[in-house]
mmCIF file with all atom_site columns, C-alpha atoms in Angstrom:
data_model
loop_
_atom_site.group_PDB
_atom_site.id
_atom_site.type_symbol
_atom_site.label_atom_id
_atom_site.label_alt_id
_atom_site.label_comp_id
_atom_site.label_asym_id
_atom_site.label_entity_id
_atom_site.label_seq_id
_atom_site.pdbx_PDB_ins_code
_atom_site.Cartn_x
_atom_site.Cartn_y
_atom_site.Cartn_z
_atom_site.occupancy
_atom_site.B_iso_or_equiv
_atom_site.pdbx_formal_charge
_atom_site.auth_seq_id
_atom_site.auth_comp_id
_atom_site.auth_asym_id
_atom_site.auth_atom_id
_atom_site.pdbx_PDB_model_num
ATOM 1   C CA . PRO A 1 1   ? 84.664  85.816  70.608  1.00 0.00 ? 1   PRO A CA 1
ATOM 2   C CA . ALA A 1 2   ? 84.697  83.735  73.766  1.00 0.00 ? 2   ALA A CA 1
ATOM 3   C CA . PRO A 1 3   ? 85.194  85.576  77.068  1.00 0.00 ? 3   PRO A CA 1
ATOM 4   C CA . THR A 1 4   ? 88.663  85.536  78.624  1.00 0.00 ? 4   THR A CA 1
ATOM 5   C CA . ALA A 1 5   ? 89.040  82.997  81.392  1.00 0.00 ? 5   ALA A CA 1
ATOM 6   C CA . ALA A 1 6   ? 89.333  84.462  84.901  1.00 0.00 ? 6   ALA A CA 1
ATOM 7   C CA . PRO A 1 7   ? 92.602  83.933  86.758  1.00 0.00 ? 7   PRO A CA 1
ATOM 8   C CA . THR A 1 8   ? 92.680  80.838  88.897  1.00 0.00 ? 8   THR A CA 1
ATOM 9   C CA . PRO A 1 9   ? 94.645  80.674  92.130  1.00 0.00 ? 9   PRO A CA 1
ATOM 10  C CA . ALA A 1 10  ? 98.086  79.120  91.764  1.00 0.00 ? 10  ALA A CA 1
ATOM 11  C CA . PRO A 1 11  ? 98.089  76.017  93.926  1.00 0.00 ? 11  PRO A CA 1
ATOM 12  C CA . ASN A 1 12  ? 100.757 75.458  96.521  1.00 0.00 ? 12  ASN A CA 1
ATOM 13  C CA . SER A 1 13  ? 101.724 72.021  97.818  1.00 0.00 ? 13  SER A CA 1
ATOM 14  C CA . THR A 1 14  ? 98.283  71.663  99.436  1.00 0.00 ? 14  THR A CA 1
ATOM 15  C CA . GLY A 1 15  ? 96.407  72.795  96.318  1.00 0.00 ? 15  GLY A CA 1
ATOM 16  C CA . GLU A 1 16  ? 95.350  76.099  97.947  1.00 0.00 ? 16  GLU A CA 1
ATOM 17  C CA . PRO A 1 17  ? 96.133  79.573  96.555  1.00 0.00 ? 17  PRO A CA 1
ATOM 18  C CA . SER A 1 18  ? 99.456  80.817  97.874  1.00 0.00 ? 18  SER A CA 1
ATOM 19  C CA . ALA A 1 19  ? 99.512  83.945  100.013 1.00 0.00 ? 19  ALA A CA 1
ATOM 20  C CA . GLU A 1 20  ? 102.350 85.856  101.596 1.00 0.00 ? 20  GLU A CA 1
ATOM 21  C CA . GLU A 1 21  ? 102.174 88.417  104.369 1.00 0.00 ? 21  GLU A CA 1
ATOM 22  C CA . GLN A 1 22  ? 104.157 91.603  103.995 1.00 0.00 ? 22  GLN A CA 1
ATOM 23  C CA . TYR A 1 23  ? 104.704 94.083  106.767 1.00 0.00 ? 23  TYR A CA 1
ATOM 24  C CA . ARG A 1 24  ? 104.740 97.749  105.861 1.00 0.00 ? 24  ARG A CA 1
ATOM 25  C CA . ILE A 1 25  ? 105.951 100.477 108.147 1.00 0.00 ? 25  ILE A CA 1
ATOM 26  C CA . SER A 1 26  ? 104.536 103.902 107.354 1.00 0.00 ? 26  SER A CA 1
ATOM 27  C CA . GLY A 1 27  ? 105.309 107.284 108.810 1.00 0.00 ? 27  GLY A CA 1
ATOM 28  C CA . ALA A 1 28  ? 106.314 110.801 107.837 1.00 0.00 ? 28  ALA A CA 1
ATOM 29  C CA . ILE A 1 29  ? 109.132 113.308 108.094 1.00 0.00 ? 29  ILE A CA 1
ATOM 30  C CA . THR A 1 30  ? 108.149 116.982 108.062 1.00 0.00 ? 30  THR A CA 1
ATOM 31  C CA . MET A 1 31  ? 110.806 119.553 107.272 1.00 0.00 ? 31  MET A CA 1
ATOM 32  C CA . GLU A 1 32  ? 111.282 123.208 106.626 1.00 0.00 ? 32  GLU A CA 1
ATOM 33  C CA . VAL A 1 33  ? 113.326 124.081 103.540 1.00 0.00 ? 33  VAL A CA 1
ATOM 34  C CA . SER A 1 34  ? 115.007 127.239 102.285 1.00 0.00 ? 34  SER A CA 1
ATOM 35  C CA . THR A 1 35  ? 113.318 127.028 98.869  1.00 0.00 ? 35  THR A CA 1
ATOM 36  C CA . SER A 1 36  ? 109.683 126.753 97.882  1.00 0.00 ? 36  SER A CA 1
ATOM 37  C CA . ALA A 1 37  ? 107.982 123.540 98.950  1.00 0.00 ? 37  ALA A CA 1
ATOM 38  C CA . SER A 1 38  ? 107.192 122.615 95.349  1.00 0.00 ? 38  SER A CA 1
ATOM 39  C CA . ASP A 1 39  ? 110.854 123.064 94.330  1.00 0.00 ? 39  ASP A CA 1
ATOM 40  C CA . ALA A 1 40  ? 111.986 120.887 97.237  1.00 0.00 ? 40  ALA A CA 1
ATOM 41  C CA . CYS A 1 41  ? 109.466 118.156 96.394  1.00 0.00 ? 41  CYS A CA 1
ATOM 42  C CA . GLY A 1 42  ? 110.674 118.193 92.800  1.00 0.00 ? 42  GLY A CA 1
ATOM 43  C CA . ASP A 1 43  ? 114.359 117.910 93.721  1.00 0.00 ? 43  ASP A CA 1
ATOM 44  C CA . GLU A 1 44  ? 115.502 114.365 92.906  1.00 0.00 ? 44  GLU A CA 1
ATOM 45  C CA . SER A 1 45  ? 118.671 114.610 94.994  1.00 0.00 ? 45  SER A CA 1
ATOM 46  C CA . LEU A 1 46  ? 116.642 115.534 98.097  1.00 0.00 ? 46  LEU A CA 1
ATOM 47  C CA . GLU A 1 47  ? 114.198 112.706 97.416  1.00 0.00 ? 47  GLU A CA 1
ATOM 48  C CA . GLN A 1 48  ? 117.057 110.229 97.048  1.00 0.00 ? 48  GLN A CA 1
ATOM 49  C CA . ALA A 1 49  ? 118.708 111.541 100.230 1.00 0.00 ? 49  ALA A CA 1
ATOM 50  C CA . VAL A 1 50  ? 115.482 111.088 102.228 1.00 0.00 ? 50  VAL A CA 1
ATOM 51  C CA . LEU A 1 51  ? 115.003 107.572 100.808 1.00 0.00 ? 51  LEU A CA 1
ATOM 52  C CA . SER A 1 52  ? 118.649 106.614 101.479 1.00 0.00 ? 52  SER A CA 1
ATOM 53  C CA . ALA A 1 53  ? 118.563 108.036 105.009 1.00 0.00 ? 53  ALA A CA 1
ATOM 54  C CA . LYS A 1 54  ? 115.344 106.211 105.840 1.00 0.00 ? 54  LYS A CA 1
ATOM 55  C CA . ALA A 1 55  ? 116.792 102.933 104.483 1.00 0.00 ? 55  ALA A CA 1
ATOM 56  C CA . LYS A 1 56  ? 119.951 103.450 106.557 1.00 0.00 ? 56  LYS A CA 1
ATOM 57  C CA . VAL A 1 57  ? 118.020 104.198 109.757 1.00 0.00 ? 57  VAL A CA 1
ATOM 58  C CA . ALA A 1 58  ? 115.742 101.179 109.181 1.00 0.00 ? 58  ALA A CA 1
ATOM 59  C CA . ASN A 1 59  ? 118.700 98.964  108.225 1.00 0.00 ? 59  ASN A CA 1
ATOM 60  C CA . VAL A 1 60  ? 117.025 97.811  104.980 1.00 0.00 ? 60  VAL A CA 1
ATOM 61  C CA . SER A 1 61  ? 117.907 98.046  101.303 1.00 0.00 ? 61  SER A CA 1
ATOM 62  C CA . GLU A 1 62  ? 116.769 101.150 99.460  1.00 0.00 ? 62  GLU A CA 1
ATOM 63  C CA . SER A 1 63  ? 114.505 98.967  97.295  1.00 0.00 ? 63  SER A CA 1
ATOM 64  C CA . ALA A 1 64  ? 112.376 98.263  100.411 1.00 0.00 ? 64  ALA A CA 1
ATOM 65  C CA . VAL A 1 65  ? 111.616 101.988 100.865 1.00 0.00 ? 65  VAL A CA 1
ATOM 66  C CA . THR A 1 66  ? 109.306 104.333 98.970  1.00 0.00 ? 66  THR A CA 1
ATOM 67  C CA . VAL A 1 67  ? 108.878 108.033 99.691  1.00 0.00 ? 67  VAL A CA 1
ATOM 68  C CA . GLN A 1 68  ? 106.343 110.611 98.560  1.00 0.00 ? 68  GLN A CA 1
ATOM 69  C CA . CYS A 1 69  ? 106.685 114.354 99.052  1.00 0.00 ? 69  CYS A CA 1
ATOM 70  C CA . ILE A 1 70  ? 103.744 116.573 99.950  1.00 0.00 ? 70  ILE A CA 1
ATOM 71  C CA . ALA A 1 71  ? 104.278 120.317 99.569  1.00 0.00 ? 71  ALA A CA 1
ATOM 72  C CA . GLY A 1 72  ? 102.899 122.724 102.155 1.00 0.00 ? 72  GLY A CA 1
ATOM 73  C CA . ASN A 1 73  ? 101.104 122.369 105.445 1.00 0.00 ? 73  ASN A CA 1
ATOM 74  C CA . SER A 1 74  ? 97.509  123.505 105.832 1.00 0.00 ? 74  SER A CA 1
ATOM 75  C CA . SER A 1 75  ? 97.851  124.180 109.570 1.00 0.00 ? 75  SER A CA 1
ATOM 76  C CA . SER A 1 76  ? 100.700 126.666 109.223 1.00 0.00 ? 76  SER A CA 1
ATOM 77  C CA . SER A 1 77  ? 100.555 130.250 108.139 1.00 0.00 ? 77  SER A CA 1
ATOM 78  C CA . ARG A 1 78  ? 100.632 130.661 104.379 1.00 0.00 ? 78  ARG A CA 1
ATOM 79  C CA . ARG A 1 79  ? 104.200 132.004 104.397 1.00 0.00 ? 79  ARG A CA 1
ATOM 80  C CA . LEU A 1 80  ? 105.465 129.090 106.480 1.00 0.00 ? 80  LEU A CA 1
ATOM 81  C CA . ALA A 1 81  ? 103.435 126.540 104.471 1.00 0.00 ? 81  ALA A CA 1
ATOM 82  C CA . GLU A 1 82  ? 105.312 127.629 101.334 1.00 0.00 ? 82  GLU A CA 1
ATOM 83  C CA . SER A 1 83  ? 108.561 126.253 102.800 1.00 0.00 ? 83  SER A CA 1
ATOM 84  C CA . VAL A 1 84  ? 107.246 123.137 104.585 1.00 0.00 ? 84  VAL A CA 1
ATOM 85  C CA . ILE A 1 85  ? 107.275 119.667 103.048 1.00 0.00 ? 85  ILE A CA 1
ATOM 86  C CA . THR A 1 86  ? 106.310 116.271 104.361 1.00 0.00 ? 86  THR A CA 1
ATOM 87  C CA . TRP A 1 87  ? 107.915 113.042 103.189 1.00 0.00 ? 87  TRP A CA 1
ATOM 88  C CA . ASN A 1 88  ? 105.566 110.093 103.672 1.00 0.00 ? 88  ASN A CA 1
ATOM 89  C CA . TYR A 1 89  ? 107.497 106.843 103.667 1.00 0.00 ? 89  TYR A CA 1
ATOM 90  C CA . LEU A 1 90  ? 106.618 103.176 103.347 1.00 0.00 ? 90  LEU A CA 1
ATOM 91  C CA . ILE A 1 91  ? 109.063 100.386 104.193 1.00 0.00 ? 91  ILE A CA 1
ATOM 92  C CA . THR A 1 92  ? 108.145 96.828  103.150 1.00 0.00 ? 92  THR A CA 1
ATOM 93  C CA . VAL A 1 93  ? 109.624 93.805  104.937 1.00 0.00 ? 93  VAL A CA 1
ATOM 94  C CA . GLY A 1 94  ? 108.785 90.116  105.202 1.00 0.00 ? 94  GLY A CA 1
ATOM 95  C CA . SER A 1 95  ? 108.410 89.487  108.940 1.00 0.00 ? 95  SER A CA 1
ATOM 96  C CA . GLU A 1 96  ? 106.653 90.954  111.935 1.00 0.00 ? 96  GLU A CA 1
ATOM 97  C CA . ASP A 1 97  ? 109.818 90.797  114.041 1.00 0.00 ? 97  ASP A CA 1
ATOM 98  C CA . GLN A 1 98  ? 111.762 92.755  111.431 1.00 0.00 ? 98  GLN A CA 1
ATOM 99  C CA . ALA A 1 99  ? 108.949 95.339  111.257 1.00 0.00 ? 99  ALA A CA 1
ATOM 100 C CA . LYS A 1 100 ? 108.987 95.759  115.047 1.00 0.00 ? 100 LYS A CA 1
ATOM 101 C CA . ASP A 1 101 ? 112.781 96.143  115.015 1.00 0.00 ? 101 ASP A CA 1
ATOM 102 C CA . ILE A 1 102 ? 112.513 98.828  112.329 1.00 0.00 ? 102 ILE A CA 1
ATOM 103 C CA . VAL A 1 103 ? 109.916 100.767 114.313 1.00 0.00 ? 103 VAL A CA 1
ATOM 104 C CA . SER A 1 104 ? 112.300 100.731 117.302 1.00 0.00 ? 104 SER A CA 1
ATOM 105 C CA . LEU A 1 105 ? 115.176 101.984 115.132 1.00 0.00 ? 105 LEU A CA 1
ATOM 106 C CA . ILE A 1 106 ? 113.023 104.767 113.668 1.00 0.00 ? 106 ILE A CA 1
ATOM 107 C CA . GLU A 1 107 ? 111.691 105.849 117.063 1.00 0.00 ? 107 GLU A CA 1
ATOM 108 C CA . ALA A 1 108 ? 115.251 106.070 118.414 1.00 0.00 ? 108 ALA A CA 1
ATOM 109 C CA . LYS A 1 109 ? 115.936 109.019 116.059 1.00 0.00 ? 109 LYS A CA 1
ATOM 110 C CA . ASN A 1 110 ? 114.858 112.539 116.931 1.00 0.00 ? 110 ASN A CA 1
ATOM 111 C CA . GLU A 1 111 ? 114.368 115.404 114.467 1.00 0.00 ? 111 GLU A CA 1
ATOM 112 C CA . THR A 1 112 ? 117.980 116.625 114.688 1.00 0.00 ? 112 THR A CA 1
ATOM 113 C CA . ALA A 1 113 ? 119.402 113.125 114.179 1.00 0.00 ? 113 ALA A CA 1
ATOM 114 C CA . MET A 1 114 ? 117.121 112.508 111.183 1.00 0.00 ? 114 MET A CA 1
ATOM 115 C CA . ALA A 1 115 ? 118.178 115.815 109.594 1.00 0.00 ? 115 ALA A CA 1
ATOM 116 C CA . GLY A 1 116 ? 121.799 114.710 110.041 1.00 0.00 ? 116 GLY A CA 1
ATOM 117 C CA . GLU A 1 117 ? 121.080 111.344 108.388 1.00 0.00 ? 117 GLU A CA 1
ATOM 118 C CA . ILE A 1 118 ? 119.516 113.100 105.384 1.00 0.00 ? 118 ILE A CA 1
ATOM 119 C CA . ALA A 1 119 ? 122.406 115.588 105.123 1.00 0.00 ? 119 ALA A CA 1
ATOM 120 C CA . VAL A 1 120 ? 124.915 112.724 104.849 1.00 0.00 ? 120 VAL A CA 1
ATOM 121 C CA . PHE A 1 121 ? 123.377 111.773 101.494 1.00 0.00 ? 121 PHE A CA 1
ATOM 122 C CA . LEU A 1 122 ? 123.379 115.315 100.040 1.00 0.00 ? 122 LEU A CA 1
ATOM 123 C CA . GLU A 1 123 ? 126.216 116.945 98.114  1.00 0.00 ? 123 GLU A CA 1
ATOM 124 C CA . ASP A 1 124 ? 128.171 119.540 100.100 1.00 0.00 ? 124 ASP A CA 1
ATOM 125 C CA . ASP A 1 125 ? 126.879 122.337 97.858  1.00 0.00 ? 125 ASP A CA 1
ATOM 126 C CA . SER A 1 126 ? 123.221 121.226 98.050  1.00 0.00 ? 126 SER A CA 1
ATOM 127 C CA . GLN A 1 127 ? 120.821 123.975 99.037  1.00 0.00 ? 127 GLN A CA 1
ATOM 128 C CA . TYR A 1 128 ? 119.127 121.375 101.291 1.00 0.00 ? 128 TYR A CA 1
ATOM 129 C CA . LYS A 1 129 ? 122.296 120.403 103.206 1.00 0.00 ? 129 LYS A CA 1
ATOM 130 C CA . THR A 1 130 ? 121.096 122.331 106.281 1.00 0.00 ? 130 THR A CA 1
ATOM 131 C CA . VAL A 1 131 ? 117.497 121.117 106.165 1.00 0.00 ? 131 VAL A CA 1
ATOM 132 C CA . THR A 1 132 ? 115.498 121.382 109.400 1.00 0.00 ? 132 THR A CA 1
ATOM 133 C CA . VAL A 1 133 ? 113.342 118.405 110.342 1.00 0.00 ? 133 VAL A CA 1
ATOM 134 C CA . THR A 1 134 ? 110.429 119.821 112.354 1.00 0.00 ? 134 THR A CA 1
ATOM 135 C CA . ALA A 1 135 ? 108.416 116.666 113.062 1.00 0.00 ? 135 ALA A CA 1
ATOM 136 C CA . LEU A 1 136 ? 108.607 112.899 112.857 1.00 0.00 ? 136 LEU A CA 1
ATOM 137 C CA . THR A 1 137 ? 105.270 111.107 112.690 1.00 0.00 ? 137 THR A CA 1
ATOM 138 C CA . PRO A 1 138 ? 105.429 107.827 114.626 1.00 0.00 ? 138 PRO A CA 1
ATOM 139 C CA . ALA A 1 139 ? 105.838 104.718 112.506 1.00 0.00 ? 139 ALA A CA 1
ATOM 140 C CA . ALA A 1 140 ? 102.892 102.343 112.175 1.00 0.00 ? 140 ALA A CA 1
ATOM 141 C CA . ILE A 1 141 ? 102.961 98.704  111.060 1.00 0.00 ? 141 ILE A CA 1
ATOM 142 C CA . ILE A 1 142 ? 100.437 97.575  108.463 1.00 0.00 ? 142 ILE A CA 1
ATOM 143 C CA . VAL A 1 143 ? 100.043 93.898  107.529 1.00 0.00 ? 143 VAL A CA 1
ATOM 144 C CA . VAL A 1 144 ? 99.241  93.170  103.888 1.00 0.00 ? 144 VAL A CA 1
ATOM 145 C CA . THR A 1 145 ? 98.449  89.751  102.428 1.00 0.00 ? 145 THR A CA 1
ATOM 146 C CA . VAL A 1 146 ? 99.671  89.276  98.867  1.00 0.00 ? 146 VAL A CA 1
ATOM 147 C CA . THR A 1 147 ? 97.910  86.454  97.012  1.00 0.00 ? 147 THR A CA 1
ATOM 148 C CA . THR A 1 148 ? 99.543  84.718  94.066  1.00 0.00 ? 148 THR A CA 1
ATOM 149 C CA . THR A 1 149 ? 97.315  83.635  91.198  1.00 0.00 ? 149 THR A CA 1
ATOM 150 C CA . SER A 1 150 ? 97.828  81.732  88.001  1.00 0.00 ? 150 SER A CA 1
ATOM 151 C CA . THR A 1 151 ? 96.272  82.324  84.597  1.00 0.00 ? 151 THR A CA 1
ATOM 152 C CA . HIS A 1 152 ? 95.893  80.098  81.594  1.00 0.00 ? 152 HIS A CA 1
ATOM 153 C CA . GLY A 1 153 ? 95.925  82.167  78.456  1.00 0.00 ? 153 GLY A CA 1
ATOM 154 C CA . GLY A 1 154 ? 95.466  85.867  78.181  1.00 0.00 ? 154 GLY A CA 1
ATOM 155 C CA . PRO A 1 155 ? 93.316  88.490  76.509  1.00 0.00 ? 155 PRO A CA 1
ATOM 156 C CA . ASP A 1 156 ? 93.851  86.827  73.121  1.00 0.00 ? 156 ASP A CA 1
ATOM 157 C CA . GLY A 1 157 ? 92.716  83.375  74.253  1.00 0.00 ? 157 GLY A CA 1
ATOM 158 C CA . PRO A 1 158 ? 94.570  80.247  75.386  1.00 0.00 ? 158 PRO A CA 1
ATOM 159 C CA . ARG A 1 159 ? 98.339  80.162  75.157  1.00 0.00 ? 159 ARG A CA 1
ATOM 160 C CA . ASP A 1 160 ? 99.989  77.577  72.937  1.00 0.00 ? 160 ASP A CA 1
ATOM 161 C CA . ASP A 1 161 ? 101.883 76.015  75.827  1.00 0.00 ? 161 ASP A CA 1
ATOM 162 C CA . ASP A 1 162 ? 98.928  76.450  78.246  1.00 0.00 ? 162 ASP A CA 1
ATOM 163 C CA . SER A 1 163 ? 101.431 76.916  81.112  1.00 0.00 ? 163 SER A CA 1
ATOM 164 C CA . PRO A 1 164 ? 100.373 78.705  84.312  1.00 0.00 ? 164 PRO A CA 1
ATOM 165 C CA . HIS A 1 165 ? 101.907 82.087  85.096  1.00 0.00 ? 165 HIS A CA 1
ATOM 166 C CA . THR A 1 166 ? 102.181 83.507  88.590  1.00 0.00 ? 166 THR A CA 1
ATOM 167 C CA . GLU A 1 167 ? 100.981 87.070  89.012  1.00 0.00 ? 167 GLU A CA 1
ATOM 168 C CA . LEU A 1 168 ? 100.426 89.399  91.926  1.00 0.00 ? 168 LEU A CA 1
ATOM 169 C CA . ASP A 1 169 ? 96.732  89.571  92.825  1.00 0.00 ? 169 ASP A CA 1
ATOM 170 C CA . ASP A 1 170 ? 95.732  93.050  91.658  1.00 0.00 ? 170 ASP A CA 1
ATOM 171 C CA . SER A 1 171 ? 93.491  93.605  94.683  1.00 0.00 ? 171 SER A CA 1
ATOM 172 C CA . HIS A 1 172 ? 96.600  95.025  96.393  1.00 0.00 ? 172 HIS A CA 1
ATOM 173 C CA . ALA A 1 173 ? 98.060  96.837  93.385  1.00 0.00 ? 173 ALA A CA 1
ATOM 174 C CA . HIS A 1 174 ? 97.229  100.313 94.672  1.00 0.00 ? 174 HIS A CA 1
ATOM 175 C CA . THR A 1 175 ? 97.912  99.661  98.354  1.00 0.00 ? 175 THR A CA 1
ATOM 176 C CA . PRO A 1 176 ? 101.131 101.759 98.626  1.00 0.00 ? 176 PRO A CA 1
ATOM 177 C CA . ALA A 1 177 ? 99.404  104.794 97.113  1.00 0.00 ? 177 ALA A CA 1
ATOM 178 C CA . ALA A 1 178 ? 96.408  104.363 99.408  1.00 0.00 ? 178 ALA A CA 1
ATOM 179 C CA . LEU A 1 179 ? 98.631  103.896 102.450 1.00 0.00 ? 179 LEU A CA 1
ATOM 180 C CA . LEU A 1 180 ? 100.570 107.048 101.648 1.00 0.00 ? 180 LEU A CA 1
ATOM 181 C CA . ALA A 1 181 ? 97.299  108.966 101.363 1.00 0.00 ? 181 ALA A CA 1
ATOM 182 C CA . VAL A 1 182 ? 96.243  107.670 104.788 1.00 0.00 ? 182 VAL A CA 1
ATOM 183 C CA . ALA A 1 183 ? 99.627  108.576 106.249 1.00 0.00 ? 183 ALA A CA 1
ATOM 184 C CA . MET A 1 184 ? 99.343  112.063 104.751 1.00 0.00 ? 184 MET A CA 1
ATOM 185 C CA . ALA A 1 185 ? 95.917  112.519 106.329 1.00 0.00 ? 185 ALA A CA 1
ATOM 186 C CA . MET A 1 186 ? 97.317  111.391 109.686 1.00 0.00 ? 186 MET A CA 1
ATOM 187 C CA . VAL A 1 187 ? 100.159 113.904 109.423 1.00 0.00 ? 187 VAL A CA 1
ATOM 188 C CA . ARG A 1 188 ? 97.825  116.750 108.606 1.00 0.00 ? 188 ARG A CA 1
ATOM 189 C CA . ALA A 1 189 ? 95.474  115.789 111.433 1.00 0.00 ? 189 ALA A CA 1
ATOM 190 C CA . THR A 1 190 ? 98.416  115.685 113.834 1.00 0.00 ? 190 THR A CA 1
ATOM 191 C CA . LEU A 1 191 ? 99.619  119.122 112.799 1.00 0.00 ? 191 LEU A CA 1
ATOM 192 C CA . THR A 1 192 ? 96.225  120.859 113.048 1.00 0.00 ? 192 THR A CA 1
#
């Protein structure tokens, strides 16, 4: 069989591949919980409350925010580490000005205010309603360029209509996961 054709850049009005810059704001919220860290990280209502609170503070839609929970804290005593979790967050927006505004909004909140924002999105009987935010890692802006490409055909050869299809360049497909790992390393370095 013939090899599959490589994707070709989708031309824009100038015939060049199209690229779009995205601005991602990353940071972390560290909190002490009354349950085990692994139980707290696995609690979907707490995850949704953190995501909703971060979207509210940043004044963006919830779809622009991702959160990832990390259980424990290597710099604390073992007993304390069992009840400490860190929520790494990533907020994606389309402009540098919007990203700078979001950083200002985030930095205007202290630990107590952030805990209050999270509590608003929890049920009254939630065991996490009185969560204690112990640290807020400063937000950082990361610029990502997303390139749009076009392909003719697919793994089974040329398509009947031979029409181009726009796809996200996969060179950035794992960027959010990598950024969260970097943010997690920064949090741990800050706390040690």
